Amino acid sequence: MHTIPLKVTALFYLVGALAYLHFIFTLNERSAKVGRMLLLVGVILHGAGFVARYFAAGYTPITSLFESLSFSAFAIVCVFLAFELRYHLRVLGAFVAPLAFGFSVSAAFLPGEVRALAPALNSNWLPVHVILLFFGNAVFAVAFGAAVMYLLMERELKRKKLGAIFKRLPSLDVLDDINYRCLTIGFPLLTLGIITGSIWASFAWGSYWSWDPKEVWSLITWLLYAALLHGRMTVGWRGRKAAILSIVGFCAILFTFLGVNLLLPGLHTYTNLSG
Amino acid sequence: MSEIVIVGLNHRTAPVEVRERLAFPADTVGHALRGLRERDGISEGVILSTCNRVEVCVLSDVGYKGVEHVKEFLAGFHGVPVGELSDHLYHYLGEEAVRHLFRVSSSLDSMVLGEPQILGQVKDAYGYACEFKAIGPVLDKFFTKSFSVAKRVRTETRVANSAVSVSYAAVELAKKILGDLTDKVVMLIGAGEMCELAARHLLSAGAKGILVTNRTFERAVHLAEEFDGTAVRFEELGTHLKRADIILSSTGAPHFILMRKDVEAVIRIRRNRPMFFIDMAVPRDIDPDANEIDNVYVYDIDDLNNVIETNLEERQREAELAEEIVVAEVAGFRRWLDSQQVTPTIVSLRRKFDEVRQAEVAKALSALGEADPKTRKVVESLAASILNKVLHSPIASMKRETDGRSPMEMVTAVREIFDLPEEEEEGAPEAAERPPEQGGTVGRQ
C-alpha cells in the first residue's frame, strides 16, 4: 500500500533533482525555485505516507530495508530544505537531491508490504534510536555534498584554470562553514543515537554492547567524526583535509547502513533484502 | 517621412585626437542641442559624448538628408572641415540606428564588452536632452526603450558578470576563497601602482583593514595614511604576516621575499585560516610552490591575466545571446515606429473619403429635392456604410504585417494610390499603439 505513494515521491525527488541540475548548468533562478517546490511537495507526500503506514502497521515504520531507505530519503530532503532556508545554498540541491532520489527509488523497488514486528523491535526506543541516527546521517549527507563541492572548487582555484565550477559554487569559506555546522549538528545526533541504541540493547538483549558488526561499524563511524571534530577544534583542521574526512565519514555511514546489513549478518539484520 | 538618424564616431573609427576635438564637454551640450534643433529638418536630438565615442541622434524629417545636416552641424560646431571628418564618421538610419543604440546601451559596442559605465552615460545624454527640451515623443520612447533593453541584456545574460581587470579579478578570487571580506585584513608589500589599485578595490569590496610595508618606511607610512591603514617595518614583515588574509606584493626584489617554508610557518600559526597571495612583482616575490600548501593560494600576474582572458571569452559567448535579445527588441520597436506612421495615414484616408461622402450625399439629397426624413436617413447611412466597407480592408492591411511586408510599405502604397497629402498634423502619436514595454522574447518576431 505504501509503494505507490513512495514511487510518486521518488518521482518528485527525481524531477526536483533535475531542476536543481538544470539550475547549476544554466544558473536560471526559476529552476532552483521549481526544484525547491518539488522537493517540498515530495517531502510532504512522503511524510503523509509515513503517518499512514504508522497507523496501518501499528509501529514506527523504520524496520525493514524498504522502510529505512525510504526514511533516509525523507530525512535527507528535510535536512536539505532546512539548510536551504538558513543558508540559501541552492547549488547544494544539485548534490543532495540526487542522493535522496537514489534512496527513495531503491526503496521503491523493494518489497514494501507491512509485516509483523520482530519482538526485539517492539519497543518505544525504536523511534528514538532510529530517528536520531537517520537524521544524523542526513546531516552528514549534506556535509558530504558540501565536501564534494569544496574539493571541486579548491581544485579549480589551485590549478588556476577557472571555469564553470568557479562561477557556480559558493566560496570555499562558506562550503567549509557548512561542513563544520553539519559536524556540530550531526555528531551529537549520532552520539545520542548510539547511546539510546545501547540502552535499548540492554533491555532487548541484556547487554549494552555486543560487538555485533553494525555496532562495530557505528563505532568506527563515530570515531571518524570524533577525530574530525577534535581536529577542527584543536588543531584547526579545515578546508581540504576536513572535506576529505567528511567524505570518508559518509562512506562509513553508508557501509554501516547498507554494507553491514547486506554483507555482514548480525543482531541488527532486520533489514536485509527480504525485508 | 521622419526617420531616426545617428551620426558619430568611436574608438574603432577615430583616433583619440579626433575624438577629443569632437567631444562635447558637459557645459557645451545645452548650446549644442539648441544649435542642432535650429537646423532644418531636425525635430528632436540627443548628444552622447564619452571618452570613447561621440554620437548625435536626431529625428530627421527629411530622411537621409538628415545625415548631411548632422555632419555639417558637427563640423560647424567644432570648427573642423567636413572633409576631414568623413573618414571617421559612421551613420545609421531607421532600423539600423535603433539596433545601434540598443547595442551601445547594452555595452555590446564598447571597448571592454559589458562594461557598465556606458548605460549611465547614455542616461546622462538623455537627461541633458530632456533638460534642454531637445527631445520629443519619438526619441523619448527610443531612449527609454534602450534602457530597458540594456537592463534585459544584463539580467538575462552574463555578459557583464565576470571581472575583466586585474584588480577586479583579485577581488573576485578573494571572495571565492575567503567568502565575506568584511573581517579580512589586506597587507600591501611594496608600492606598485597595480597593487594599490587592487588594494583600493578590496577595501571598497568591504575588507576590514590594511597593513602596508615597504623597504623605505616613510613610503609605507605615506601609503598607510592614504588608505587609513597601519604601516609596518619591512624587517617585521614575518611577524605581521599572520594577521593578513590577503597579501598583495609588488617589491622590486630580485629574489623571492617569501619562501614556501615561511608561508608554511605562518599558516600553522594561523591554524590553517586561508591566505590569498597576489604577487604582482616581476621577478616574483612569493615562491610559487607555496600554492601547494593547504589553504594557501598564490596567484601571480600571469595567473590573473589568464583569469581575465577566460572571462573575456565568456563575455564574448554571452554577447551572442545579448545580440539575439537586441534583434528581438529592434523588431518590437520598429513595429511601434511603424504604428506612428500608420495612424496619421489612416486619419488622412478617412478624412479624404469623408469629404467625398459628404459631397456626394449633399449632391444626392439636392437631386431628390424635398425628400422625407426617412429617405434622407437611408441615403446618409447608405453612403456611410459603403465608406466603412470600402475602407475596412486597406486600414486593416496597414495595421497588419503580412508576408514579411512591413506596415510602412502598405502606408506608402496607400498614400500613393489615394494621393494623400504628405504632411498630416492630426493623428497624434498618442493615439497610436504604445511600444511593448518588455519587448519580445528572443526569437519572437
XYZ file of C-alpha atoms in Angstrom:
720
model
C 0.000 0.000 0.000
C 2.933 2.290 0.736
C 4.728 1.621 -2.532
C 2.558 3.743 -4.799
C 2.969 6.999 -2.845
C 6.697 6.256 -2.457
C 7.071 5.935 -6.215
C 5.257 9.230 -6.555
C 7.583 10.921 -4.042
C 10.602 9.377 -5.780
C 9.305 10.989 -8.962
C 9.059 14.363 -7.198
C 12.633 13.977 -5.922
C 13.806 12.998 -9.390
C 12.236 15.988 -11.098
C 13.391 18.189 -8.198
C 16.938 16.915 -8.627
C 16.725 17.538 -12.391
C 15.501 21.072 -11.764
C 18.463 21.709 -9.450
C 20.829 20.213 -12.031
C 19.278 22.480 -14.649
C 19.854 25.360 -12.258
C 23.531 24.525 -11.795
C 24.062 24.337 -15.557
C 22.100 27.393 -16.592
C 22.035 29.408 -13.339
C 18.372 30.043 -14.073
C 16.912 31.088 -10.698
C 13.488 29.814 -11.642
C 14.794 26.243 -11.902
C 16.070 26.386 -8.318
C 12.672 27.641 -7.160
C 10.905 24.867 -9.052
C 13.356 22.329 -7.575
C 12.641 23.536 -4.061
C 8.867 23.419 -4.580
C 9.084 19.876 -5.977
C 11.189 18.659 -3.058
C 8.816 20.347 -0.637
C 5.735 18.726 -2.164
C 7.616 15.404 -2.352
C 8.624 15.537 1.295
C 5.089 16.416 2.417
C 3.670 13.460 0.480
C 6.434 11.307 1.866
C 5.671 12.385 5.453
C 1.958 11.695 4.906
C 2.921 8.234 3.603
C 4.844 7.551 6.817
C 1.961 8.601 9.005
C -0.397 6.364 7.019
C 1.984 3.449 7.315
C 2.447 4.088 11.033
C -1.285 3.689 11.585
C -1.525 0.696 9.256
C 1.382 -1.154 10.907
C 0.981 -0.004 14.483
C 4.697 0.781 14.866
C 7.180 3.342 13.598
C 7.878 2.191 10.059
C 11.688 2.099 10.085
C 12.285 -1.589 10.487
C 12.863 -3.091 7.039
C 15.349 -2.070 4.360
C 12.458 -0.714 2.340
C 11.363 1.485 5.230
C 14.904 2.524 6.153
C 15.873 3.616 2.650
C 12.631 5.467 2.294
C 13.076 7.207 5.665
C 16.669 8.128 4.770
C 15.461 9.904 1.649
C 12.821 11.699 3.730
C 15.369 12.802 6.340
C 17.871 13.991 3.712
C 15.270 16.156 1.979
C 14.075 17.582 5.321
C 17.622 18.481 6.358
C 18.482 19.907 2.946
C 15.387 22.118 2.919
C 16.257 23.361 6.406
C 19.791 24.221 5.250
C 18.492 25.939 2.163
C 16.133 28.008 4.259
C 19.044 29.031 6.501
C 21.919 29.462 4.028
C 20.200 29.888 0.619
C 22.682 27.429 -0.851
C 20.670 26.408 -3.874
C 23.515 24.660 -5.679
C 23.661 22.168 -2.814
C 20.377 20.817 -4.187
C 22.175 19.513 -7.261
C 24.380 17.389 -4.995
C 21.907 16.314 -2.314
C 18.609 15.860 -4.192
C 20.003 13.061 -6.436
C 21.053 11.263 -3.256
C 17.519 11.477 -1.886
C 16.171 10.248 -5.197
C 18.656 7.351 -5.163
C 17.483 6.226 -1.732
C 13.794 6.571 -2.438
C 13.929 4.869 -5.831
C 15.919 1.922 -4.468
C 13.305 1.562 -1.742
C 10.518 1.694 -4.284
C 11.826 -1.474 -5.930
C 11.965 -3.454 -2.684
C 9.048 -5.453 -1.268
C 7.190 -2.957 0.850
C 4.322 -4.832 2.486
C 3.706 -4.315 6.189
C 4.889 -7.283 8.285
C 4.530 -8.324 11.860
C 7.169 -6.719 14.049
C 10.032 -8.854 15.415
C 9.725 -8.997 19.233
C 13.028 -7.209 19.891
C 11.888 -4.243 17.842
C 8.687 -3.817 19.747
C 9.909 -1.004 21.942
C 9.477 2.717 22.423
C 13.218 3.038 21.944
C 12.821 2.118 18.277
C 11.639 5.535 17.042
C 14.045 7.436 19.316
C 17.122 5.432 18.337
C 16.392 5.215 14.639
C 15.119 8.729 14.063
C 18.128 10.265 15.842
C 20.537 8.200 13.779
C 18.787 8.752 10.477
C 18.597 12.488 10.934
C 22.249 12.447 11.969
C 23.065 10.554 8.792
C 21.035 13.029 6.749
C 23.007 15.952 8.212
C 26.213 14.129 7.279
C 24.818 13.603 3.782
C 24.552 17.376 3.433
C 28.112 17.688 4.761
C 29.142 15.154 2.126
C 27.555 17.288 -0.606
C 29.318 20.400 0.691
C 32.624 18.497 0.914
C 32.400 17.334 -2.697
C 31.670 20.908 -3.731
C 34.629 22.120 -1.662
C 37.054 19.725 -3.332
C 35.823 20.646 -6.818
C 36.143 24.335 -6.086
C 39.530 24.010 -4.402
C 40.891 22.040 -7.330
C 39.941 24.824 -9.748
C 41.411 27.523 -7.566
C 44.671 25.661 -7.056
C 45.036 24.867 -10.755
C 44.138 28.451 -11.615
C 42.001 27.355 -14.542
C 38.726 28.933 -13.540
C 35.736 27.645 -15.400
C 32.172 26.578 -14.867
C 32.665 25.407 -11.288
C 34.174 28.696 -10.157
C 31.126 30.580 -11.415
C 28.598 28.213 -9.914
C 29.772 27.182 -6.491
C 29.800 29.321 -3.367
C 33.067 30.394 -1.745
C 35.402 27.894 -0.088
C 34.766 29.673 3.178
C 31.010 29.096 3.008
C 31.425 25.444 1.999
C 33.848 24.818 4.839
C 31.480 26.530 7.234
C 28.583 24.300 6.110
C 30.805 21.302 6.688
C 31.576 22.468 10.217
C 27.933 23.282 11.037
C 26.895 19.831 9.852
C 29.513 18.275 12.060
C 28.341 20.166 15.133
C 24.738 19.116 14.487
C 25.330 15.617 13.139
C 27.822 14.471 15.750
C 25.536 14.943 18.790
C 22.709 13.216 16.877
C 24.997 10.296 16.052
C 26.237 10.086 19.647
C 22.736 10.207 21.116
C 21.604 7.650 18.542
C 24.309 5.240 19.642
C 23.643 5.827 23.349
C 19.897 5.275 23.017
C 20.610 2.166 20.928
C 22.857 0.894 23.664
C 20.245 1.463 26.345
C 17.653 -0.262 24.221
C 20.056 -3.167 23.647
C 20.388 -3.665 27.348
C 16.612 -4.063 27.589
C 16.253 -6.200 24.487
C 19.308 -8.373 24.555
C 20.600 -7.985 28.070
C 23.845 -6.205 27.284
C 24.730 -2.629 26.317
C 27.237 -3.580 23.696
C 27.743 -6.896 21.972
C 30.275 -6.122 19.223
C 27.780 -7.006 16.538
C 29.065 -5.815 13.066
C 26.632 -2.919 12.982
C 27.794 -1.769 16.381
C 31.439 -2.074 15.391
C 30.892 -0.054 12.266
C 28.853 2.540 14.118
C 31.772 2.922 16.478
C 34.208 3.293 13.559
C 31.982 5.971 12.049
C 31.651 7.727 15.381
C 35.419 7.679 15.883
C 35.998 9.138 12.407
C 33.670 12.051 13.054
C 35.024 12.450 16.585
C 38.544 12.712 15.157
C 37.365 15.290 12.618
C 35.585 17.352 15.256
C 38.582 17.154 17.557
C 40.997 18.093 14.769
C 38.843 21.053 13.790
C 38.537 22.359 17.303
C 42.106 21.877 18.484
C 44.495 21.803 15.529
C 42.445 23.888 13.114
C 41.840 21.172 10.534
C 39.747 22.733 7.850
C 39.322 23.013 4.137
C 40.597 20.135 2.092
C 41.505 17.850 4.968
C 38.131 18.339 6.640
C 36.329 17.810 3.346
C 38.111 14.521 2.667
C 37.389 13.236 6.174
C 33.792 14.255 5.775
C 33.562 12.178 2.598
C 35.268 9.212 4.269
C 32.886 9.554 7.217
C 29.871 9.473 4.956
C 31.189 6.375 3.190
C 31.467 4.754 6.609
C 27.854 5.749 7.302
C 26.737 4.188 4.036
C 28.624 1.000 4.839
C 27.221 0.864 8.370
C 23.736 1.409 6.998
C 23.775 -0.751 3.866
C 27.000 -2.737 3.621
C 26.724 -4.269 7.068
C 23.107 -5.302 6.510
C 23.753 -6.863 3.152
C 27.205 -8.376 3.745
C 27.762 -8.958 7.457
C 24.857 -10.660 9.182
C 24.442 -9.910 12.873
C 21.919 -8.989 15.525
C 20.825 -5.919 13.588
C 19.886 -7.897 10.473
C 16.234 -7.000 10.372
C 16.734 -5.033 7.296
C 18.018 -7.483 4.702
C 16.690 -7.572 1.179
C 13.829 -9.897 2.005
C 12.517 -7.114 4.211
C 8.648 60.873 -43.625
C 10.544 61.135 -40.351
C 13.444 58.832 -39.659
C 15.771 58.203 -36.721
C 19.356 59.066 -37.650
C 22.569 58.502 -35.707
C 25.866 60.032 -36.823
C 29.015 59.531 -34.817
C 32.477 58.171 -34.271
C 34.023 55.860 -31.704
C 37.269 54.260 -30.560
C 37.242 51.988 -33.591
C 36.749 54.609 -36.267
C 38.700 57.543 -34.913
C 41.965 58.084 -33.037
C 41.867 59.812 -29.695
C 42.950 63.202 -31.185
C 39.876 63.286 -33.391
C 37.596 62.102 -30.578
C 38.961 64.855 -28.366
C 38.257 67.525 -30.962
C 34.676 66.414 -31.449
C 33.819 65.825 -27.797
C 31.076 67.902 -26.197
C 32.078 68.904 -22.661
C 29.060 68.902 -20.337
C 28.823 72.708 -20.265
C 28.515 72.946 -24.060
C 25.801 70.332 -24.533
C 22.892 72.736 -23.933
C 24.198 75.192 -26.509
C 24.946 72.362 -28.951
C 21.452 70.881 -28.598
C 19.879 74.278 -29.338
C 22.095 74.606 -32.410
C 21.111 71.164 -33.549
C 17.373 71.767 -33.183
C 17.620 75.008 -35.177
C 18.729 73.110 -38.263
C 16.089 72.423 -40.905
C 14.512 69.015 -40.894
C 15.648 68.095 -37.381
C 12.815 67.891 -34.894
C 14.407 66.046 -31.960
C 18.011 65.469 -30.887
C 20.261 63.834 -28.281
C 24.050 64.185 -27.980
C 26.111 61.381 -26.422
C 29.720 62.296 -25.687
C 32.071 59.966 -23.803
C 35.824 59.457 -23.956
C 35.317 56.644 -26.442
C 32.509 57.968 -28.590
C 30.640 60.999 -29.809
C 27.226 60.355 -31.289
C 24.407 62.595 -32.351
C 20.972 61.045 -32.589
C 18.200 63.018 -34.278
C 14.713 62.590 -35.626
C 15.100 63.766 -39.197
C 12.015 64.926 -41.074
C 13.961 64.840 -44.322
C 15.092 61.196 -44.274
C 18.635 60.565 -45.415
C 19.342 64.285 -45.799
C 19.349 64.388 -42.011
C 22.748 62.641 -42.070
C 24.270 65.546 -44.000
C 22.664 68.072 -41.679
C 24.186 66.356 -38.627
C 27.612 66.091 -40.251
C 27.511 69.806 -41.080
C 26.406 70.542 -37.546
C 29.306 68.541 -36.067
C 31.836 70.170 -38.360
C 30.405 73.649 -37.821
C 30.144 73.381 -34.038
C 33.744 72.232 -33.618
C 35.184 74.214 -36.491
C 36.542 71.200 -38.353
C 36.133 70.859 -42.140
C 33.535 68.195 -43.064
C 36.047 66.579 -45.412
C 38.398 65.887 -42.528
C 35.682 64.195 -40.541
C 34.056 61.998 -43.160
C 36.600 59.195 -42.878
C 35.910 58.780 -39.179
C 32.164 59.179 -39.117
C 29.596 56.450 -39.379
C 25.867 56.857 -39.707
C 22.822 54.683 -39.124
C 19.256 55.191 -40.286
C 15.930 53.773 -39.179
C 16.123 50.194 -38.027
C 19.948 50.236 -38.143
C 20.004 53.247 -35.848
C 17.645 51.509 -33.441
C 19.892 48.467 -33.382
C 22.976 50.612 -32.874
C 21.679 52.495 -29.849
C 20.357 49.292 -28.263
C 23.820 47.735 -28.693
C 25.580 50.808 -27.316
C 23.356 50.975 -24.222
C 23.800 47.251 -23.584
C 27.582 47.749 -23.826
C 27.874 45.399 -26.792
C 29.670 48.107 -28.776
C 32.096 49.087 -26.003
C 35.861 48.677 -25.990
C 35.512 46.464 -22.907
C 32.495 44.349 -23.714
C 29.848 44.517 -20.999
C 31.404 47.435 -19.087
C 28.688 49.059 -17.026
C 29.550 52.788 -17.339
C 28.128 53.325 -20.824
C 24.486 52.929 -19.743
C 24.953 55.735 -17.215
C 26.465 57.921 -19.949
C 23.548 57.253 -22.313
C 21.160 58.111 -19.471
C 23.064 61.374 -18.884
C 22.819 62.232 -22.575
C 19.069 61.607 -22.432
C 18.881 63.696 -19.251
C 20.537 66.695 -20.988
C 18.207 66.379 -23.962
C 15.209 66.427 -21.604
C 16.620 69.359 -19.632
C 17.162 71.440 -22.746
C 13.842 70.303 -24.269
C 15.552 68.864 -27.329
C 13.732 65.573 -27.087
C 10.249 64.742 -28.422
C 7.964 61.733 -28.200
C 9.877 59.516 -30.635
C 13.400 59.863 -29.254
C 11.997 59.846 -25.737
C 10.436 56.465 -26.365
C 13.564 55.347 -28.222
C 15.986 56.151 -25.404
C 13.831 54.868 -22.548
C 13.379 51.685 -24.552
C 17.148 51.386 -24.944
C 17.485 51.493 -21.131
C 15.057 48.629 -20.727
C 16.863 46.644 -23.440
C 20.153 47.174 -21.575
C 18.511 46.008 -18.363
C 17.184 42.916 -20.096
C 20.604 42.098 -21.510
C 22.055 42.493 -18.039
C 19.582 40.231 -16.304
C 19.219 37.580 -18.993
C 22.857 37.136 -19.998
C 26.114 37.014 -18.107
C 27.787 39.488 -20.410
C 28.920 41.655 -17.508
C 29.249 39.018 -14.849
C 32.952 38.392 -14.693
C 35.915 40.530 -13.808
C 37.974 41.770 -16.755
C 40.601 43.857 -14.998
C 43.425 42.692 -12.760
C 42.099 44.375 -9.641
C 38.541 43.127 -10.123
C 39.855 39.626 -10.797
C 41.742 39.863 -7.495
C 38.555 40.875 -5.668
C 36.540 38.122 -7.344
C 39.123 35.493 -6.388
C 39.430 36.794 -2.831
C 35.668 36.481 -2.408
C 35.639 32.923 -3.717
C 38.467 31.869 -1.416
C 37.713 33.829 1.723
C 33.976 34.400 1.412
C 32.771 37.579 3.058
C 35.623 40.128 3.067
C 34.298 42.314 5.887
C 36.514 40.751 8.555
C 39.548 40.272 6.328
C 42.841 42.141 6.558
C 44.807 43.132 3.457
C 48.582 43.508 3.501
C 50.398 45.571 0.913
C 54.071 44.709 0.382
C 55.797 47.297 -1.778
C 54.129 50.178 -3.504
C 53.351 49.114 -7.057
C 50.599 51.048 -8.772
C 48.599 47.976 -9.675
C 48.816 46.703 -6.098
C 47.497 49.994 -4.812
C 44.583 49.831 -7.195
C 43.800 46.245 -6.195
C 44.014 47.248 -2.521
C 41.555 50.057 -3.159
C 39.135 47.649 -4.823
C 39.477 45.160 -1.978
C 38.751 47.880 0.564
C 35.727 49.075 -1.347
C 34.581 45.436 -1.515
C 34.482 45.572 2.287
C 37.910 44.413 3.541
C 38.384 45.415 7.174
C 41.816 46.909 7.344
C 45.128 47.341 5.618
C 48.749 46.851 6.643
C 51.405 48.492 4.494
C 55.066 47.650 4.392
C 57.841 48.920 2.154
C 61.633 48.893 2.154
C 61.504 52.638 2.666
C 59.455 53.013 5.813
C 58.443 56.625 5.024
C 56.784 55.482 1.820
C 54.923 52.803 3.785
C 53.732 55.424 6.279
C 52.622 57.710 3.493
C 50.681 54.938 1.753
C 49.176 53.693 5.001
C 47.863 57.205 5.653
C 46.256 57.256 2.247
C 44.446 54.005 2.965
C 43.755 54.753 6.601
C 45.831 51.673 7.454
C 48.854 50.758 9.536
C 52.487 50.953 8.389
C 54.743 48.065 9.286
C 58.571 47.987 9.073
C 59.826 45.751 6.297
C 62.060 43.865 8.722
C 58.979 42.939 10.774
C 57.107 41.519 7.812
C 57.439 37.975 9.189
C 55.787 38.802 12.488
C 52.894 40.730 10.981
C 52.197 38.373 8.116
C 49.998 36.164 10.264
C 47.487 38.993 10.633
C 46.894 39.233 6.891
C 44.320 37.230 4.911
C 45.075 38.818 1.552
C 48.640 39.760 0.654
C 49.363 41.998 -2.317
C 53.011 42.091 -3.210
C 54.995 44.149 -5.724
C 58.503 44.851 -4.496
C 61.472 45.295 -6.786
C 63.340 42.470 -5.062
C 65.414 40.275 -7.380
C 64.571 37.093 -5.409
C 61.585 35.661 -3.581
C 60.935 37.570 -0.381
C 58.649 34.816 0.947
C 59.714 31.205 0.643
C 57.448 28.185 0.898
C 58.703 27.369 4.389
C 57.926 30.909 5.599
C 54.372 30.556 4.412
C 54.080 27.103 5.956
C 55.134 28.518 9.282
C 52.623 31.357 9.064
C 49.671 29.164 8.081
C 50.418 26.916 11.034
C 50.299 29.890 13.385
C 47.032 30.913 11.761
C 45.643 27.439 12.422
C 45.030 26.983 8.727
C 42.899 30.050 8.244
C 43.263 30.535 4.462
C 45.636 33.075 2.916
C 45.468 34.540 -0.550
C 48.715 35.864 -2.037
C 48.596 38.118 -5.084
C 52.074 38.502 -6.466
C 52.252 41.355 -8.960
C 56.001 41.674 -8.969
C 58.254 40.677 -11.851
C 60.515 38.912 -10.920
C 58.164 37.295 -8.469
C 58.150 37.976 -4.716
C 56.467 34.806 -3.493
C 57.672 31.275 -4.031
C 55.031 29.733 -6.342
C 55.458 26.388 -4.552
C 53.621 27.921 -1.603
C 50.465 27.374 -3.668
C 50.758 23.669 -2.862
C 50.232 24.268 0.853
C 46.691 23.549 2.006
C 44.600 26.697 2.454
C 47.211 28.849 0.699
C 46.531 30.301 -2.742
C 49.257 32.081 -4.691
C 48.399 33.925 -7.885
C 50.978 35.808 -9.914
C 50.315 38.418 -12.568
C 50.180 35.836 -15.367
C 47.606 33.789 -13.467
C 45.450 36.877 -13.048
C 45.802 37.716 -16.717
C 44.704 34.191 -17.612
C 41.631 34.611 -15.441
C 40.788 37.828 -17.264
C 41.333 36.158 -20.611
C 38.895 33.363 -19.720
C 36.363 35.893 -18.502
C 36.626 37.856 -21.717
C 35.978 34.703 -23.717
C 32.917 34.028 -21.622
C 31.676 37.556 -22.197
C 32.091 37.022 -25.911
C 29.890 33.930 -25.773
C 27.282 35.726 -23.698
C 27.358 38.638 -26.117
C 25.905 36.356 -28.774
C 22.846 35.784 -26.582
C 22.660 39.512 -25.950
C 22.652 40.194 -29.698
C 19.606 37.943 -30.057
C 17.801 39.980 -27.419
C 18.713 43.161 -29.288
C 17.369 41.749 -32.573
C 14.043 40.895 -30.935
C 13.812 44.306 -29.282
C 14.637 46.123 -32.524
C 11.739 44.334 -34.221
C 9.422 45.351 -31.368
C 10.483 48.994 -31.547
C 10.253 49.029 -35.336
C 6.623 47.979 -35.061
C 5.965 50.863 -32.721
C 7.704 53.298 -35.055
C 5.633 51.992 -37.954
C 2.444 52.386 -35.989
C 3.448 56.027 -35.509
C 3.290 56.449 -39.289
C 0.189 54.294 -39.818
C -2.138 56.337 -37.624
C -1.796 59.677 -39.446
C -2.279 57.886 -42.767
C -5.466 56.249 -41.541
C -6.762 59.601 -40.327
C -5.856 61.197 -43.622
C -7.513 58.436 -45.616
C -10.694 58.623 -43.591
C -10.840 62.379 -43.930
C -10.417 62.284 -47.701
C -13.202 59.708 -48.131
C -15.387 61.572 -45.669
C -15.131 64.686 -47.786
C -16.149 62.671 -50.851
C -19.033 61.111 -48.925
C -20.309 64.450 -47.677
C -20.123 65.979 -51.121
C -21.887 63.065 -52.787
C -24.583 62.838 -50.119
C -25.248 66.540 -50.467
C -25.469 66.148 -54.253
C -27.835 63.173 -53.996
C -30.053 64.903 -51.480
C -30.342 68.009 -53.579
C -31.266 65.834 -56.600
C -34.002 64.210 -54.532
C -35.427 67.606 -53.778
C -37.861 67.547 -50.866
C -37.337 64.049 -49.709
C -38.892 62.846 -46.439
C -36.536 62.400 -43.417
C -36.646 58.633 -43.763
C -35.291 58.768 -47.321
C -32.587 61.224 -46.264
C -31.570 58.914 -43.460
C -31.407 55.958 -45.817
C -29.179 57.876 -48.246
C -26.862 59.032 -45.490
C -26.486 55.637 -43.927
C -26.002 54.046 -47.359
C -23.056 56.350 -48.028
C -21.594 55.818 -44.568
C -21.870 52.080 -44.819
C -20.284 51.958 -48.313
C -17.447 54.122 -46.994
C -16.843 51.891 -43.983
C -16.892 48.720 -46.009
C -14.542 50.085 -48.665
C -12.085 51.436 -46.088
C -12.112 48.378 -43.906
C -9.603 46.297 -45.821
C -6.955 48.977 -46.620
C -6.969 50.068 -42.958
C -6.721 46.507 -41.719
C -3.878 45.840 -44.163
C -1.936 48.846 -42.950
C -2.214 47.717 -39.353
C -1.198 44.202 -40.128
C 2.182 42.771 -41.028
C 1.773 40.236 -43.831
C 4.123 38.100 -45.877
C 7.167 39.789 -44.399
C 5.889 43.188 -45.629
C 6.130 45.898 -43.038
C 3.160 48.198 -42.431
C 5.308 51.025 -43.762
C 5.224 49.582 -47.270
C 1.433 49.475 -47.102
C 1.369 53.042 -45.835
C 3.456 54.208 -48.763
C 1.282 52.283 -51.235
C -1.949 53.612 -49.756
C -0.633 57.167 -49.780
C 0.266 56.835 -53.433
C -2.914 55.061 -54.553
C -5.236 57.504 -52.842
C -2.988 60.504 -53.431
C -2.932 61.556 -49.801
C -1.151 64.758 -48.745
C 2.438 64.282 -47.409
C 2.129 66.062 -44.056
C -0.672 65.304 -41.660
C -0.935 67.092 -38.363
C -3.788 65.046 -36.948
C -3.460 61.549 -35.709
C -1.150 62.421 -32.865
C 1.309 59.717 -31.879
C -0.533 59.379 -28.575
C -3.388 57.794 -30.453
C -1.093 55.135 -31.816
C -0.273 51.892 -30.198
C 2.383 52.124 -27.432
C 5.548 50.096 -27.903
C 5.638 46.856 -25.942
C 7.268 47.751 -22.593
C 9.002 44.450 -22.121
C 9.683 43.809 -25.768
C 9.563 40.454 -27.468
C 11.413 37.451 -26.171
C 14.363 36.072 -28.076
C 13.335 34.732 -31.415
C 9.857 36.188 -31.325
C 9.127 38.386 -34.259
